Coordinates of C-alpha atoms in Angstrom, one line a residue:
Chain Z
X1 CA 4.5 -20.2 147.6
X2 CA 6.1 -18.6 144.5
X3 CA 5.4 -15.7 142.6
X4 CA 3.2 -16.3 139.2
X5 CA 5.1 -17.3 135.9
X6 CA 5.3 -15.3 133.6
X7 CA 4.1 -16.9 130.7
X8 CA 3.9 -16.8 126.7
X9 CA 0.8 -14.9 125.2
X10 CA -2.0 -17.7 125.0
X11 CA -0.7 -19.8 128.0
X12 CA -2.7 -20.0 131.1
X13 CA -1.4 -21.1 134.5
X14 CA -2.5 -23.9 137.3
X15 CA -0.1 -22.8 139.8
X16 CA -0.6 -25.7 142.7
X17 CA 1.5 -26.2 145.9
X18 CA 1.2 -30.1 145.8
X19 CA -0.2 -32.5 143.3
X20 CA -0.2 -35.8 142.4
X21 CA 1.2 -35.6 139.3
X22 CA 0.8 -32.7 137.1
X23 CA 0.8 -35.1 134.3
X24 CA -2.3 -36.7 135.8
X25 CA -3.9 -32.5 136.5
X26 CA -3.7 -31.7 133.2
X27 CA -5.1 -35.1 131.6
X28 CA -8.1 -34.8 134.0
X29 CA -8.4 -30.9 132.5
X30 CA -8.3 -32.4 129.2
X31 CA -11.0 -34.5 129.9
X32 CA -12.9 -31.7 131.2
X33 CA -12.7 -29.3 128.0
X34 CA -9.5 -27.1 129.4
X35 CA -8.0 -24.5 126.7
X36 CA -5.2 -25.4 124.9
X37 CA -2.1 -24.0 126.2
X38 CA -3.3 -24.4 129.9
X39 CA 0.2 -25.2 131.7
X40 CA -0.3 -27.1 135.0
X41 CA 2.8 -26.6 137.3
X42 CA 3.0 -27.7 141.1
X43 CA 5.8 -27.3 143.3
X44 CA 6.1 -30.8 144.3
X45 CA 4.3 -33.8 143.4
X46 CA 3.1 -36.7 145.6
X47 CA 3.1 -39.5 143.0
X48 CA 4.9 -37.7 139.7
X49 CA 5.6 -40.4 137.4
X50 CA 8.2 -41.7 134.7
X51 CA 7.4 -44.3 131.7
X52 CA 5.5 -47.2 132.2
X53 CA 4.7 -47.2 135.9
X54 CA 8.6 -45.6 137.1
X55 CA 8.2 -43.1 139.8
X56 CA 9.5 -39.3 139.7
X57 CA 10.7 -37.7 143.1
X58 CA 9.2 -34.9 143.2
X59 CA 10.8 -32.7 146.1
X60 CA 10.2 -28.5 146.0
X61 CA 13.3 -26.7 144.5
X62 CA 12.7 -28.6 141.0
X63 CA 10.6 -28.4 138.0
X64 CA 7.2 -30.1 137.2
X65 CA 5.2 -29.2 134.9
X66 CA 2.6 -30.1 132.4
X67 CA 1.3 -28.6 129.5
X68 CA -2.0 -29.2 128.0
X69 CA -2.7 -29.1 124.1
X70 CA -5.5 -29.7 121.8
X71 CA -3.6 -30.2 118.2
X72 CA -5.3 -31.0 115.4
X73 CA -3.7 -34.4 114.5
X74 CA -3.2 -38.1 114.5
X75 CA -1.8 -39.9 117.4
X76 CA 1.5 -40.8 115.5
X77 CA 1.9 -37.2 114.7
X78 CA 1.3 -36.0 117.8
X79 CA 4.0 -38.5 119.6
X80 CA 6.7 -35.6 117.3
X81 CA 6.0 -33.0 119.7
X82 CA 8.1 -35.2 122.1
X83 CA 11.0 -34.1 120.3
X84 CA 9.6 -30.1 120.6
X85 CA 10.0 -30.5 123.9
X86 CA 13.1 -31.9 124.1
X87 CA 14.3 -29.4 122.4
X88 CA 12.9 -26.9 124.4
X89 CA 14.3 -28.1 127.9
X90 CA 17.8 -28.6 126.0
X91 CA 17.7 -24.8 125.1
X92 CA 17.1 -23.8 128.6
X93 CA 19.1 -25.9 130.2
X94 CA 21.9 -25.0 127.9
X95 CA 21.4 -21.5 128.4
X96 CA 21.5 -21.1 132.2
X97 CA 24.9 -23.2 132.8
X98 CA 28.1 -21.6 132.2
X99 CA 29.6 -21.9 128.9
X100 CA 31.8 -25.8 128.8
X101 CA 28.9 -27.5 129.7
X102 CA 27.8 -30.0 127.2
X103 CA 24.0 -30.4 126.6
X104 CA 22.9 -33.3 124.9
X105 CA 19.5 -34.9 124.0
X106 CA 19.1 -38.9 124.6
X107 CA 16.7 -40.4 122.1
X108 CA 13.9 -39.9 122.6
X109 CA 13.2 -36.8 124.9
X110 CA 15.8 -36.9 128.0
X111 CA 17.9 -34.5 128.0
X112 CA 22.1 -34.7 129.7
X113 CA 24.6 -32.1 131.1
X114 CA 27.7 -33.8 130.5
X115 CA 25.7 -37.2 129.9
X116 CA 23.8 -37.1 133.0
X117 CA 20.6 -37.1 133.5
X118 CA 18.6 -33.5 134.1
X119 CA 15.4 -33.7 133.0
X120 CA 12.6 -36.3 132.1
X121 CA 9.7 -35.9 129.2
X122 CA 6.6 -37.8 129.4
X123 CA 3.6 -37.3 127.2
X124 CA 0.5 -38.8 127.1
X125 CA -2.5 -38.3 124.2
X126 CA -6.4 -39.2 123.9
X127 CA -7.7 -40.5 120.8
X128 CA -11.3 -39.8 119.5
X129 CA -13.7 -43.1 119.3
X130 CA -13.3 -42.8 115.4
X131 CA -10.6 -44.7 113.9
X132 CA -8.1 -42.6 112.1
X133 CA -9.0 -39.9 114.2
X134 CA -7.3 -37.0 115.7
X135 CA -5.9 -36.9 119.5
X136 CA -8.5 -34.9 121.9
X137 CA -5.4 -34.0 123.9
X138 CA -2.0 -33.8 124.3
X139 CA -0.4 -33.2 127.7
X140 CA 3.4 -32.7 127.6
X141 CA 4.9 -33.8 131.3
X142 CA 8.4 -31.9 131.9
X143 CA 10.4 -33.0 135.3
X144 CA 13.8 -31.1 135.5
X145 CA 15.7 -31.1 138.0
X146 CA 16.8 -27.6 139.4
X147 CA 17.8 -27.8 143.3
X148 CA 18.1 -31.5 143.2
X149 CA 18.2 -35.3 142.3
X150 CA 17.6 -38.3 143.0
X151 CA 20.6 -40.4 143.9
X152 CA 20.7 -44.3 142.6
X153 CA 18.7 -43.8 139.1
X154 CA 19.1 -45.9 136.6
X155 CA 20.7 -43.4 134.3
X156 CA 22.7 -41.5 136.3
X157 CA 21.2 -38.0 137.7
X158 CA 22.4 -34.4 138.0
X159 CA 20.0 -31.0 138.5
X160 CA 21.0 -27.4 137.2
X161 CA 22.7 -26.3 140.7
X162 CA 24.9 -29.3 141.0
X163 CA 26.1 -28.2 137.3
X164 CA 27.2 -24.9 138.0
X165 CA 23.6 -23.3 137.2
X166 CA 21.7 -20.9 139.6
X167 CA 18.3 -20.3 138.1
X168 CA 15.4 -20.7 140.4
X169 CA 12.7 -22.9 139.2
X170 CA 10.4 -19.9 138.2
X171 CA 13.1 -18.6 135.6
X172 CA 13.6 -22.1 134.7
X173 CA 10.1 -23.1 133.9
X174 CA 9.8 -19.6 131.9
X175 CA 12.2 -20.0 130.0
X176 CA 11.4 -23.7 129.1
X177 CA 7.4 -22.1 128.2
X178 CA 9.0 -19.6 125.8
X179 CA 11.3 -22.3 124.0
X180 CA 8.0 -24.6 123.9
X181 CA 6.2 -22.2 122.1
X182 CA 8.8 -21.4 119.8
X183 CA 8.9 -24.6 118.9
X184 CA 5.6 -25.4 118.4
X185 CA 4.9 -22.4 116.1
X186 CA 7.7 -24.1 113.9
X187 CA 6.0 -27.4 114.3
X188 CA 2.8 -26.5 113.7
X189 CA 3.8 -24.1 110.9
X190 CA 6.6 -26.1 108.9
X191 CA 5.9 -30.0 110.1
X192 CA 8.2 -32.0 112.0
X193 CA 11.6 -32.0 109.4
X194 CA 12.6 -28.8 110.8
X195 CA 12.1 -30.1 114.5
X196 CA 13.7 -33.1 113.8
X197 CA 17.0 -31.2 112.1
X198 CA 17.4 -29.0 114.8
X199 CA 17.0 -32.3 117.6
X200 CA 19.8 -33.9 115.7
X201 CA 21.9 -31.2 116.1
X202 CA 21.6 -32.2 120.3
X203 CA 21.4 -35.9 119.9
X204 CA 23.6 -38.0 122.2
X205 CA 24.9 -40.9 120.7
X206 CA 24.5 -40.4 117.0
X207 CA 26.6 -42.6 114.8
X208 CA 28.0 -44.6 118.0
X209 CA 27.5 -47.5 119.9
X210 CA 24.2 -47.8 122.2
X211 CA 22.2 -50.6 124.0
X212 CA 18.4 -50.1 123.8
X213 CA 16.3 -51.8 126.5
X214 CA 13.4 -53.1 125.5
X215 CA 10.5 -54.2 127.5
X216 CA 11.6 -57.5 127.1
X217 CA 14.8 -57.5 126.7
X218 CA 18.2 -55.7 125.4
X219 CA 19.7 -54.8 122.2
X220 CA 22.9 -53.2 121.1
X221 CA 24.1 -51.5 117.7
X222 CA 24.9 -48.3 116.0
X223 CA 22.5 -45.6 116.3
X224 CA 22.6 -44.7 113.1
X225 CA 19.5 -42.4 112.3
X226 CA 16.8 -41.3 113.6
X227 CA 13.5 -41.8 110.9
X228 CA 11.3 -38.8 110.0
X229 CA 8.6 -40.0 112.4
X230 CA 11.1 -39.5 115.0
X231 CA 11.8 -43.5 115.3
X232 CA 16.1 -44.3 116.3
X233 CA 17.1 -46.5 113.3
X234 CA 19.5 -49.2 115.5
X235 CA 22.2 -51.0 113.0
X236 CA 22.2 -54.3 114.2
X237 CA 25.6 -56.3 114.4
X238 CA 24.6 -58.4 111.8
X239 CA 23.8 -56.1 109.4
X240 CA 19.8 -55.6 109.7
X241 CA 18.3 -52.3 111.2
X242 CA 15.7 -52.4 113.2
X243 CA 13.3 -49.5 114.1
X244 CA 12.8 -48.5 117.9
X245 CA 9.8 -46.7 118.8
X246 CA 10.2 -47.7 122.9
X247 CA 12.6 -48.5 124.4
X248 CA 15.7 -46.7 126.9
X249 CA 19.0 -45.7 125.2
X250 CA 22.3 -46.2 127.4
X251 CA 25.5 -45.8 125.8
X252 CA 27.6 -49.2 124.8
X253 CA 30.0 -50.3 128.0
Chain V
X1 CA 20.3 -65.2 103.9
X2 CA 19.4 -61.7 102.7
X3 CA 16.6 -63.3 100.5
X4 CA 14.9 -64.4 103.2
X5 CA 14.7 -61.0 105.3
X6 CA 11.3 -59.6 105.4
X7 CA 12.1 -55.9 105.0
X8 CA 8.9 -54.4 106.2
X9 CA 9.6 -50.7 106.4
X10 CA 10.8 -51.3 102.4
X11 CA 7.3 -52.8 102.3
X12 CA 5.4 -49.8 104.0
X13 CA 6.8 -47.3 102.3
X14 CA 6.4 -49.3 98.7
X15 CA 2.8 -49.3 100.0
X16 CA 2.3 -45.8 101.0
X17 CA 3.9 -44.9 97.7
X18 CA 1.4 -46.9 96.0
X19 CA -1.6 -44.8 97.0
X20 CA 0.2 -42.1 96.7
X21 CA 0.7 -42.2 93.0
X22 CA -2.2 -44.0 92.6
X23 CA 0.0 -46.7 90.5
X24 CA -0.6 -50.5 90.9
X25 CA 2.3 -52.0 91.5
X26 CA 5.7 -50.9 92.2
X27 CA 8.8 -53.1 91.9
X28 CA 11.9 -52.6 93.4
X29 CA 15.2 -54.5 93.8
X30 CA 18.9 -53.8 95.6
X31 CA 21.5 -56.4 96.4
X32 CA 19.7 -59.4 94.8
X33 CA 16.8 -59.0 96.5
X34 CA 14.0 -58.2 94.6
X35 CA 10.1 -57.2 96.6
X36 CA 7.2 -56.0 94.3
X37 CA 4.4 -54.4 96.3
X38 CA 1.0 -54.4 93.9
X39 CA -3.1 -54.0 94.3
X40 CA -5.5 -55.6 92.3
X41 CA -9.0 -56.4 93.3
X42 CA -7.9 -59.4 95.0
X43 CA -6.8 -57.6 98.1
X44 CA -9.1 -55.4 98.5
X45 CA -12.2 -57.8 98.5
X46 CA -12.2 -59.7 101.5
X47 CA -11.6 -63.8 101.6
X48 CA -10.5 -63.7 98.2
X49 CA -7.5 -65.7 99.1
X50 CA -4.6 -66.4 97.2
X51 CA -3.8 -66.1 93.7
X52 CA -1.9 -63.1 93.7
X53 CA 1.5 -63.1 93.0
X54 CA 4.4 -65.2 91.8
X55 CA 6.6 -67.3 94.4
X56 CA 9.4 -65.0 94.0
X57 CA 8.0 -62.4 96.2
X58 CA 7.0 -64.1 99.1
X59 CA 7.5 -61.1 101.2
X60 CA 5.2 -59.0 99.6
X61 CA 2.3 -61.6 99.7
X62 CA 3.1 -62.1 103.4
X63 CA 2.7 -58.4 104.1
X64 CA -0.2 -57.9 102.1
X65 CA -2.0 -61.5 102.8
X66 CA -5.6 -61.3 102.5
X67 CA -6.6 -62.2 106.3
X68 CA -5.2 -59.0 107.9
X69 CA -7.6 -57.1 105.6
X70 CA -10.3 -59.3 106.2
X71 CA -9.7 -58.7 109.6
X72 CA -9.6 -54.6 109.1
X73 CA -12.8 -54.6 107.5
X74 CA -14.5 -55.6 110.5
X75 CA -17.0 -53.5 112.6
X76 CA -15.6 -54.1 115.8
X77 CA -11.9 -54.5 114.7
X78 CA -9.8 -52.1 117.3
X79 CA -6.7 -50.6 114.8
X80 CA -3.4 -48.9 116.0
X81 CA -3.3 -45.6 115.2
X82 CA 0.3 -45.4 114.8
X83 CA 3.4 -47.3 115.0
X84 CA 4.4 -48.3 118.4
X85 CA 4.8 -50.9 121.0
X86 CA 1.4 -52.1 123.0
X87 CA 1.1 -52.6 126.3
X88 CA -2.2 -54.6 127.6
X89 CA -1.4 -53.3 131.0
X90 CA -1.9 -49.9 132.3
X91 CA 1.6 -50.5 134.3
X92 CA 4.3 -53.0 134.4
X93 CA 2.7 -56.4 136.7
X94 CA -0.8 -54.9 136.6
X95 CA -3.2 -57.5 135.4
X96 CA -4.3 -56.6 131.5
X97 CA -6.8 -53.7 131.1
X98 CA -9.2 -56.2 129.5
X99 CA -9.8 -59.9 128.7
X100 CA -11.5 -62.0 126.1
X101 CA -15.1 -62.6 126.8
X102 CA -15.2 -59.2 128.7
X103 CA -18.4 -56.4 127.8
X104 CA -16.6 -53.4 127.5
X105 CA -18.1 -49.9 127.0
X106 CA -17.4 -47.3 124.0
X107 CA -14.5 -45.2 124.8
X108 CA -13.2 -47.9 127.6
X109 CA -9.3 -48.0 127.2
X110 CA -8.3 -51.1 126.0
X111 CA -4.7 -51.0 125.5
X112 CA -1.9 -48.7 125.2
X113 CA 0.2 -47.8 122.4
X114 CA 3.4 -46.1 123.0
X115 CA 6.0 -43.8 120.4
X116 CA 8.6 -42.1 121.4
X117 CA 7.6 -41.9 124.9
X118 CA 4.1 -40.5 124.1
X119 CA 1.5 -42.7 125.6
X120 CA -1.2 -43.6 124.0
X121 CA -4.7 -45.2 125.4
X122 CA -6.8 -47.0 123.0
X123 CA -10.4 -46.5 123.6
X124 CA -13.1 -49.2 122.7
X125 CA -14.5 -48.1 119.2
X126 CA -17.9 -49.5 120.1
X127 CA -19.2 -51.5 122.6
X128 CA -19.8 -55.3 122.9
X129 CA -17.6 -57.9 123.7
X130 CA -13.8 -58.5 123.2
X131 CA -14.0 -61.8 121.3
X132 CA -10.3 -61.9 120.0
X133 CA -6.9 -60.6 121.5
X134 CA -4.4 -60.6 118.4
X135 CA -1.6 -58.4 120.2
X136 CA 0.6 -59.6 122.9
X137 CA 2.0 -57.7 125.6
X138 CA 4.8 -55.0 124.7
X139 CA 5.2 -56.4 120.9
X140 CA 5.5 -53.5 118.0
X141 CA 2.2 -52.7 116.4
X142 CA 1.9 -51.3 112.9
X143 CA -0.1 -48.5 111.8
X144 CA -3.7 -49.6 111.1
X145 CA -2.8 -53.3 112.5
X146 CA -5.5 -54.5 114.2
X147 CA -5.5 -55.4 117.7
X148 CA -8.7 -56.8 119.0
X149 CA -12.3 -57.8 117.6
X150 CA -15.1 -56.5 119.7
X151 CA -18.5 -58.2 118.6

């Protein structure tokens, strides 16, 4: 097993061999009354997960991780922190390959090296009973992938070796918790505009051509904003936008 | 068409502004199309349908129609608290978390509201049973809309 992290002031560690999902960890912690800040990582996971049921192979030599957070807000404000950690992972990732590469965020939270994909965001909140209330918790589910990846996805796959980084997942995952915390004190401190400024400086896609699936089906347009509640703004062909809060982004063939 | 496209975002936002400012009506218009966004008493008491305004805003009255308040003002209405897509499912092809005519208890998860891949359970409000469904499966929501009636 590896060394500790070494982690921000205020974060604590759940340093597990296996889990099922770290994702899954730090939600049951939430339920339990676990500090803010508690930051579940595992060196593999049994059953990590994507969005809406998608699995996450989970071998050891790559990053999961979860952290847990108690922020005082709404459930549409707390969906922003998606971006914060975006953002985050982009800055690591950027700065452990060799200079050339490009790093790119994909609406909303994945984030590319040379448009494939390296890492996966998944976030999951619980609402008090009271309507209009604030989220209990926040866990913030980060998969990159360091050593490996998965062949066949979907959107197609890359990890930090294959791209000419050589990090270990320890210096990887501390480097991500220091980013995350930057980013949250500017989050917390100055809203989301900053955030979302500094996220559009990443964003893959902007202004160009991109097919969204929905759950139900496909669209295609310009991606021609992104909304201050962190919504992609699609130009339809026809001359309507229409606002995406869900959905996958793939560029236009 | 463009007089016949229901801009709702234009609509939120008019709305927001409204209570806001505190003003009662705001009126706005770009490219021939013209959407006036106003409170009176009318929509704020519940049942009192209809007279508010004039034909050529049919867009606002839609938006603003009487019955989705009526609706909000009940106990056991169950509201999105943000703007998202639902899911009635836990997963993909899992049956719905719950049905009409099913007792559920306070804090039971009822659906799931997703933005910008944060995941979002919706916990019963009270308990009692679900009596009305009003969302389908992986349609937007709205902020505030309500999504099931639990009497």
């Amino acid at each position: 097993m590896s060394d500790a992290l070494d982690l921000p002031p205020g974060f604590t560690l759940l340093r597990l061999a296996e889990i099922d999902s770290t994702n899954e960890e730090a939600r049951r912690l939430g339920e339990a009354g676990a500090a803010a800040y508690t930051f579940v990582w595992a060196e593999r996971q049994s059953g990590g997960r994507g969005r809406r049921g998608r699995s996450w192979i989970s071998p050891v030599g790559n990053g999961y991780c979860s952290l847990l957070l108690r922020p005082d807000v709404a459930p549409g404000v707390a969906a922003q922190v998606s971006f914060v950690a975006a953002l985050a992972v982009a800055e690591t990732i950027a700065s452990l390959l060799p200079v050339g590469r490009k790093v790119a965020c994909k609406w909303p939270n994945d984030v590319l090296v040379d448009g494939l994909k390296i890492s996966g965001i998944l976030l999951e909140s619980r609402m008090g009973r009271q309507p209009g209330g604030r989220v209990d918790w926040l866990v913030v589910g980060v998969g990159i992938n360091i050593a490996s990846f998965p062949p066949g996805t979907d959107y197609p796959a890359t990890a930090l070796h294959e791209a000419g980084g050589a990090a270990p997942v320890e210096q990887v995952l501390e480097a991500y918790a220091v980013r995350m915390a930057h980013w949250l004190k500017i989050w917390r401190d100055d809203g989301f505009a900053p955030v979302r400024q500094a996220w559009l400086r990443w964003a893959d896609g902007l202004g160009g051509k991109v097919v969204v699936r929905l759950a139900d089906r496909t669209i295609e347009g310009i991606f021609s904003a992104l909304d201050d509640s962190g919504a992609l703004i699609l130009s339809l062909p026809d001359g309507r936008e229409r606002t995406v809060t869900a959905g996958d982004v793939f560029p236009a063939a | 068409m463009p007089k016949l496209t229901i801009d709702k975002n234009m609509i939120r936002e008019l709305a927001e502004l409204l209570a806001e400012t505190g003003l009662n009506e705001i009126e706005w218009s770009e490219g021939g199309v013209q959407l006036r966004v106003a409170r009176s008493t009318t929509l704020i008491a519940p049942l009192a349908a209809a007279p508010l305004p004039a034909p050529a805003h049919p867009a606002a009255v839609a938006e603003t129609a009487p019955g989705h308040n009526d609706l909000g003002a009940h106990p056991g209405a169950v509201k999105s608290p943000m703007v998202g897509t639902v899911y009635v499912a836990a997963e993909p092809g899992n049956p719905p978390l719950v049905r009409v005519g099913d007792r559920v208890e306070p804090g039971q998860t009822l659906l799931i509201v997703e933005a910008m891949k944060t995941m979002n359970p919706i916990p019963a409000p009270r308990g009692g049973m679900i009596t009305q469904i009003l969302v389908e499966n992986q349609m937007p929501v709205e902020y505030g809309q309500v999504m099931m009636l639990i009497e």
